[in-house]
Amino acid sequence: MKFFIDTADLTEIRSLASSGLLDGVTTNPSLIAKNGGVFAKVIAEICEIIPGPVSAEVAGTEYDQIMAEAKVLRKIADNVCIKVPLTMDGLRACKHLSNDGTMVNVTLCFSAAQALLAAKSGASFISPFVGRVDDIGWDGMQLISDIVDIYNNYDFKTEVLVASIRGPNHVIEAAKMGAHVATLPPAVLRSLFNHPLTDKGLATFLADWAKTGQSIV
Ligand code: G3P
């Protein structure tokens, strides 16, 4: 499973990139607004830190505007992945961009039917929002399971990018289902490292090591 980080916070991206675990980055207009900075400049900096796909979302909703914005965004760096909304205009743009060899992430997916349309439009990634589906009392992970099954049935190349992740269980469940990518809020990525028995065991080992009076270097 690939790990993307879902943030536009350059400090967080630099810090977590040092783990060697990041395969890409996703941003959206809300994350850009939250962190400030000039959009194109922020994306360019992220692309320099992380060599994998970096999703930059268009703000246009109509085909011509989406295509005009995509043209600007994809010039920023080779690893920019154009993020488009799951609408008819967004998927039309997806089809044209994909045919031209541009990576496209189709966002705001809330149903398996939408995911099927995105795959048929040649998307590199489909982003189903599990947390927001859970928030309205539906089952976000069932949505992931359905999409993975459908894509496997037809050997679609589109990767299932699990988005709107709220905690470690979403990541583990998605990995069990074979989803290709999880985009993690920084706090969720950090939480994956933690286990109380690791902390307890390490404390014991360090205390016992101190009793030996030795040092390794
Ligand atoms: O980037 C899309 C997605 O991950 C947003 O998550 O927490 O705003 O539902 P959230």
Short mmCIF file of C-alpha atoms and ligand atoms in Angstrom, two decimals:
data_model
loop_
_atom_site.label_atom_id
_atom_site.label_comp_id
_atom_site.label_asym_id
_atom_site.label_seq_id
_atom_site.Cartn_x
_atom_site.Cartn_y
_atom_site.Cartn_z
CA MET A 1 0.00 0.00 0.00
CA LYS A 2 1.28 3.45 -0.91
CA PHE A 3 1.14 6.20 1.71
CA PHE A 4 0.33 9.73 0.59
CA ILE A 5 0.14 12.60 3.06
CA ASP A 6 -3.01 14.74 2.99
CA THR A 7 -1.72 18.22 3.79
CA ALA A 8 -0.29 21.42 2.31
CA ASP A 9 1.82 22.07 5.42
CA LEU A 10 5.42 22.16 4.15
CA THR A 11 6.91 21.73 7.61
CA GLU A 12 4.87 18.57 8.20
CA ILE A 13 5.70 17.25 4.72
CA ARG A 14 9.45 17.82 5.24
CA SER A 15 9.34 16.22 8.67
CA LEU A 16 7.38 13.14 7.58
CA ALA A 17 9.32 12.76 4.31
CA SER A 18 12.39 12.02 6.43
CA SER A 19 10.69 8.77 7.50
CA GLY A 20 11.11 7.50 3.94
CA LEU A 21 7.49 6.33 4.03
CA LEU A 22 5.84 8.94 1.82
CA ASP A 23 4.93 7.98 -1.75
CA GLY A 24 2.98 11.13 -2.62
CA VAL A 25 0.96 14.11 -1.38
CA THR A 26 -2.64 15.18 -1.77
CA THR A 27 -3.88 18.73 -1.33
CA ASN A 28 -7.26 20.35 -1.77
CA PRO A 29 -8.50 23.97 -1.73
CA SER A 30 -9.39 23.73 1.98
CA LEU A 31 -5.88 22.55 2.90
CA ILE A 32 -4.30 25.28 0.73
CA ALA A 33 -6.49 27.93 2.41
CA LYS A 34 -5.66 26.56 5.86
CA ASN A 35 -1.89 26.71 5.34
CA GLY A 36 -1.68 29.92 3.30
CA GLY A 37 0.91 30.72 0.65
CA VAL A 38 0.68 31.09 -3.11
CA PHE A 39 -0.90 27.92 -4.51
CA ALA A 40 1.54 27.35 -7.43
CA LYS A 41 4.54 28.04 -5.19
CA VAL A 42 3.33 25.67 -2.47
CA ILE A 43 2.76 22.89 -5.02
CA ALA A 44 6.20 23.51 -6.58
CA GLU A 45 7.86 23.20 -3.16
CA ILE A 46 5.95 20.01 -2.32
CA CYS A 47 6.96 18.53 -5.70
CA GLU A 48 10.60 19.16 -4.85
CA ILE A 49 10.33 17.44 -1.47
CA ILE A 50 8.35 14.40 -2.64
CA PRO A 51 9.14 12.83 -6.02
CA GLY A 52 5.84 10.89 -6.16
CA PRO A 53 2.45 12.19 -7.33
CA VAL A 54 1.41 15.53 -5.81
CA SER A 55 -2.29 16.28 -6.28
CA ALA A 56 -3.16 19.89 -7.12
CA GLU A 57 -6.88 20.56 -7.41
CA VAL A 58 -8.50 22.74 -10.04
CA ALA A 59 -10.93 25.44 -8.89
CA GLY A 60 -12.92 25.51 -12.11
CA THR A 61 -16.10 23.53 -12.51
CA GLU A 62 -16.65 23.85 -16.25
CA TYR A 63 -14.68 21.85 -18.79
CA ASP A 64 -12.88 24.77 -20.49
CA GLN A 65 -11.87 26.31 -17.19
CA ILE A 66 -10.73 22.95 -15.77
CA MET A 67 -8.58 22.34 -18.85
CA ALA A 68 -7.11 25.87 -18.73
CA GLU A 69 -6.20 25.46 -15.05
CA ALA A 70 -4.83 21.95 -15.61
CA LYS A 71 -2.54 23.34 -18.33
CA VAL A 72 -1.06 25.80 -15.82
CA LEU A 73 -0.80 23.31 -12.96
CA ARG A 74 0.87 20.51 -14.91
CA LYS A 75 3.66 22.88 -15.96
CA ILE A 76 4.69 23.27 -12.31
CA ALA A 77 6.47 19.91 -12.19
CA ASP A 78 6.41 16.48 -13.83
CA ASN A 79 4.97 14.87 -10.70
CA VAL A 80 1.90 17.12 -10.48
CA CYS A 81 -1.30 15.08 -10.54
CA ILE A 82 -4.32 17.12 -11.61
CA LYS A 83 -7.21 16.74 -9.19
CA VAL A 84 -10.68 17.19 -10.69
CA PRO A 85 -14.14 16.93 -9.13
CA LEU A 86 -16.37 13.97 -9.88
CA THR A 87 -18.77 15.77 -12.19
CA MET A 88 -19.52 15.29 -15.87
CA ASP A 89 -17.21 18.20 -16.77
CA GLY A 90 -14.54 16.91 -14.39
CA LEU A 91 -14.61 13.44 -15.95
CA ARG A 92 -14.61 14.86 -19.46
CA ALA A 93 -11.44 16.75 -18.53
CA CYS A 94 -10.07 13.60 -16.90
CA LYS A 95 -10.50 11.65 -20.12
CA HIS A 96 -8.69 14.27 -22.21
CA LEU A 97 -5.88 14.80 -19.71
CA SER A 98 -5.36 11.05 -19.23
CA ASN A 99 -5.22 10.52 -23.00
CA ASP A 100 -2.43 13.12 -23.06
CA GLY A 101 -0.49 11.18 -20.42
CA THR A 102 -1.32 13.50 -17.50
CA MET A 103 -1.94 11.94 -14.07
CA VAL A 104 -5.47 12.68 -12.84
CA ASN A 105 -6.95 12.19 -9.37
CA VAL A 106 -10.75 12.27 -9.39
CA THR A 107 -11.96 13.61 -6.06
CA LEU A 108 -15.22 13.87 -4.10
CA CYS A 109 -16.25 10.27 -4.82
CA PHE A 110 -19.05 8.97 -2.63
CA SER A 111 -20.45 6.02 -4.58
CA ALA A 112 -19.25 2.93 -6.43
CA ALA A 113 -21.12 4.14 -9.53
CA GLN A 114 -19.06 7.34 -9.51
CA ALA A 115 -15.86 5.30 -9.12
CA LEU A 116 -16.82 3.19 -12.13
CA LEU A 117 -17.26 6.36 -14.23
CA ALA A 118 -13.85 7.67 -13.10
CA ALA A 119 -12.12 4.42 -14.10
CA LYS A 120 -13.82 4.49 -17.50
CA SER A 121 -12.55 8.08 -17.86
CA GLY A 122 -8.96 6.88 -17.43
CA ALA A 123 -8.30 8.36 -13.99
CA SER A 124 -4.95 7.47 -12.42
CA PHE A 125 -6.57 7.69 -8.97
CA ILE A 126 -10.10 7.70 -7.57
CA SER A 127 -10.55 9.35 -4.18
CA PRO A 128 -13.48 7.97 -2.18
CA PHE A 129 -13.99 9.95 1.06
CA VAL A 130 -14.49 7.32 3.76
CA GLY A 131 -14.70 9.67 6.75
CA ARG A 132 -17.35 11.87 5.19
CA VAL A 133 -19.39 8.78 4.24
CA ASP A 134 -19.18 7.56 7.86
CA ASP A 135 -20.13 11.07 9.05
CA ILE A 136 -23.55 10.79 7.39
CA GLY A 137 -24.16 7.37 8.96
CA TRP A 138 -23.24 5.24 5.93
CA ASP A 139 -20.35 2.78 5.72
CA GLY A 140 -17.19 4.30 4.21
CA MET A 141 -15.24 1.05 4.23
CA GLN A 142 -18.04 -0.80 2.41
CA LEU A 143 -17.63 1.78 -0.34
CA ILE A 144 -13.89 0.96 -0.59
CA SER A 145 -14.62 -2.76 -0.69
CA ASP A 146 -17.17 -2.29 -3.51
CA ILE A 147 -14.80 -0.15 -5.58
CA VAL A 148 -11.88 -2.58 -5.16
CA ASP A 149 -14.14 -5.49 -6.24
CA ILE A 150 -15.45 -3.63 -9.28
CA TYR A 151 -11.98 -2.50 -10.41
CA ASN A 152 -10.62 -6.04 -10.01
CA ASN A 153 -13.50 -7.48 -12.05
CA TYR A 154 -12.49 -5.40 -15.07
CA ASP A 155 -8.76 -5.04 -14.46
CA PHE A 156 -9.05 -1.22 -14.41
CA LYS A 157 -5.68 0.52 -13.95
CA THR A 158 -7.18 3.29 -11.78
CA GLU A 159 -5.76 3.15 -8.24
CA VAL A 160 -8.11 3.36 -5.25
CA LEU A 161 -6.84 6.27 -3.13
CA VAL A 162 -8.63 6.15 0.21
CA ALA A 163 -9.25 9.74 1.35
CA SER A 164 -10.91 11.50 4.28
CA ILE A 165 -9.22 9.05 6.63
CA ARG A 166 -9.97 9.65 10.29
CA GLY A 167 -7.83 7.08 12.09
CA PRO A 168 -5.64 3.94 11.96
CA ASN A 169 -8.63 1.59 11.53
CA HIS A 170 -9.52 3.15 8.19
CA VAL A 171 -5.93 2.48 7.05
CA ILE A 172 -5.85 -1.14 8.23
CA GLU A 173 -9.28 -1.96 6.80
CA ALA A 174 -8.33 -0.36 3.47
CA ALA A 175 -5.07 -2.35 3.37
CA LYS A 176 -6.96 -5.60 4.09
CA MET A 177 -9.24 -4.84 1.13
CA GLY A 178 -6.27 -4.21 -1.16
CA ALA A 179 -6.81 -0.47 -1.72
CA HIS A 180 -3.73 0.86 -3.51
CA VAL A 181 -3.19 4.14 -1.65
CA ALA A 182 -4.14 5.75 1.65
CA THR A 183 -3.79 9.50 1.96
CA LEU A 184 -3.17 10.20 5.62
CA PRO A 185 -3.57 13.35 7.67
CA PRO A 186 -0.17 13.85 9.40
CA ALA A 187 -1.60 12.99 12.84
CA VAL A 188 -2.92 9.65 11.56
CA LEU A 189 0.46 8.75 10.03
CA ARG A 190 2.18 9.55 13.32
CA SER A 191 -0.39 7.49 15.24
CA LEU A 192 0.44 4.38 13.18
CA PHE A 193 3.84 4.20 14.90
CA ASN A 194 2.39 4.05 18.40
CA HIS A 195 1.74 1.09 20.66
CA PRO A 196 1.82 1.18 24.49
CA LEU A 197 3.64 -2.17 24.61
CA THR A 198 6.37 -0.75 22.36
CA ASP A 199 6.85 2.16 24.79
CA LYS A 200 6.78 -0.15 27.81
CA GLY A 201 9.15 -2.69 26.25
CA LEU A 202 11.60 -0.01 25.17
CA ALA A 203 11.66 1.53 28.65
CA THR A 204 12.51 -1.90 30.12
CA PHE A 205 15.23 -2.59 27.56
CA LEU A 206 16.82 0.82 28.15
CA ALA A 207 16.75 0.40 31.94
CA ASP A 208 18.33 -3.08 31.70
CA TRP A 209 20.92 -1.85 29.21
CA ALA A 210 21.91 0.96 31.61
CA LYS A 211 22.60 -1.70 34.28
CA THR A 212 25.27 -3.27 32.03
CA GLY A 213 27.27 -0.05 32.11
CA GLN A 214 28.21 -0.58 28.43
CA SER A 215 27.95 1.61 25.36
CA ILE A 216 27.80 0.44 21.74
CA VAL A 217 29.76 3.35 20.23
O1 G3P B 1 -8.24 15.56 0.43
C1 G3P B 1 -9.49 14.99 0.51
C2 G3P B 1 -9.86 14.41 1.84
O2 G3P B 1 -8.84 13.63 2.36
C3 G3P B 1 -10.52 15.36 2.79
O3 G3P B 1 -10.65 14.82 4.08
O4 G3P B 1 -11.08 15.11 6.50
O5 G3P B 1 -11.73 16.95 4.90
O6 G3P B 1 -13.01 14.80 4.98
P1 G3P B 1 -11.68 15.46 5.15
#
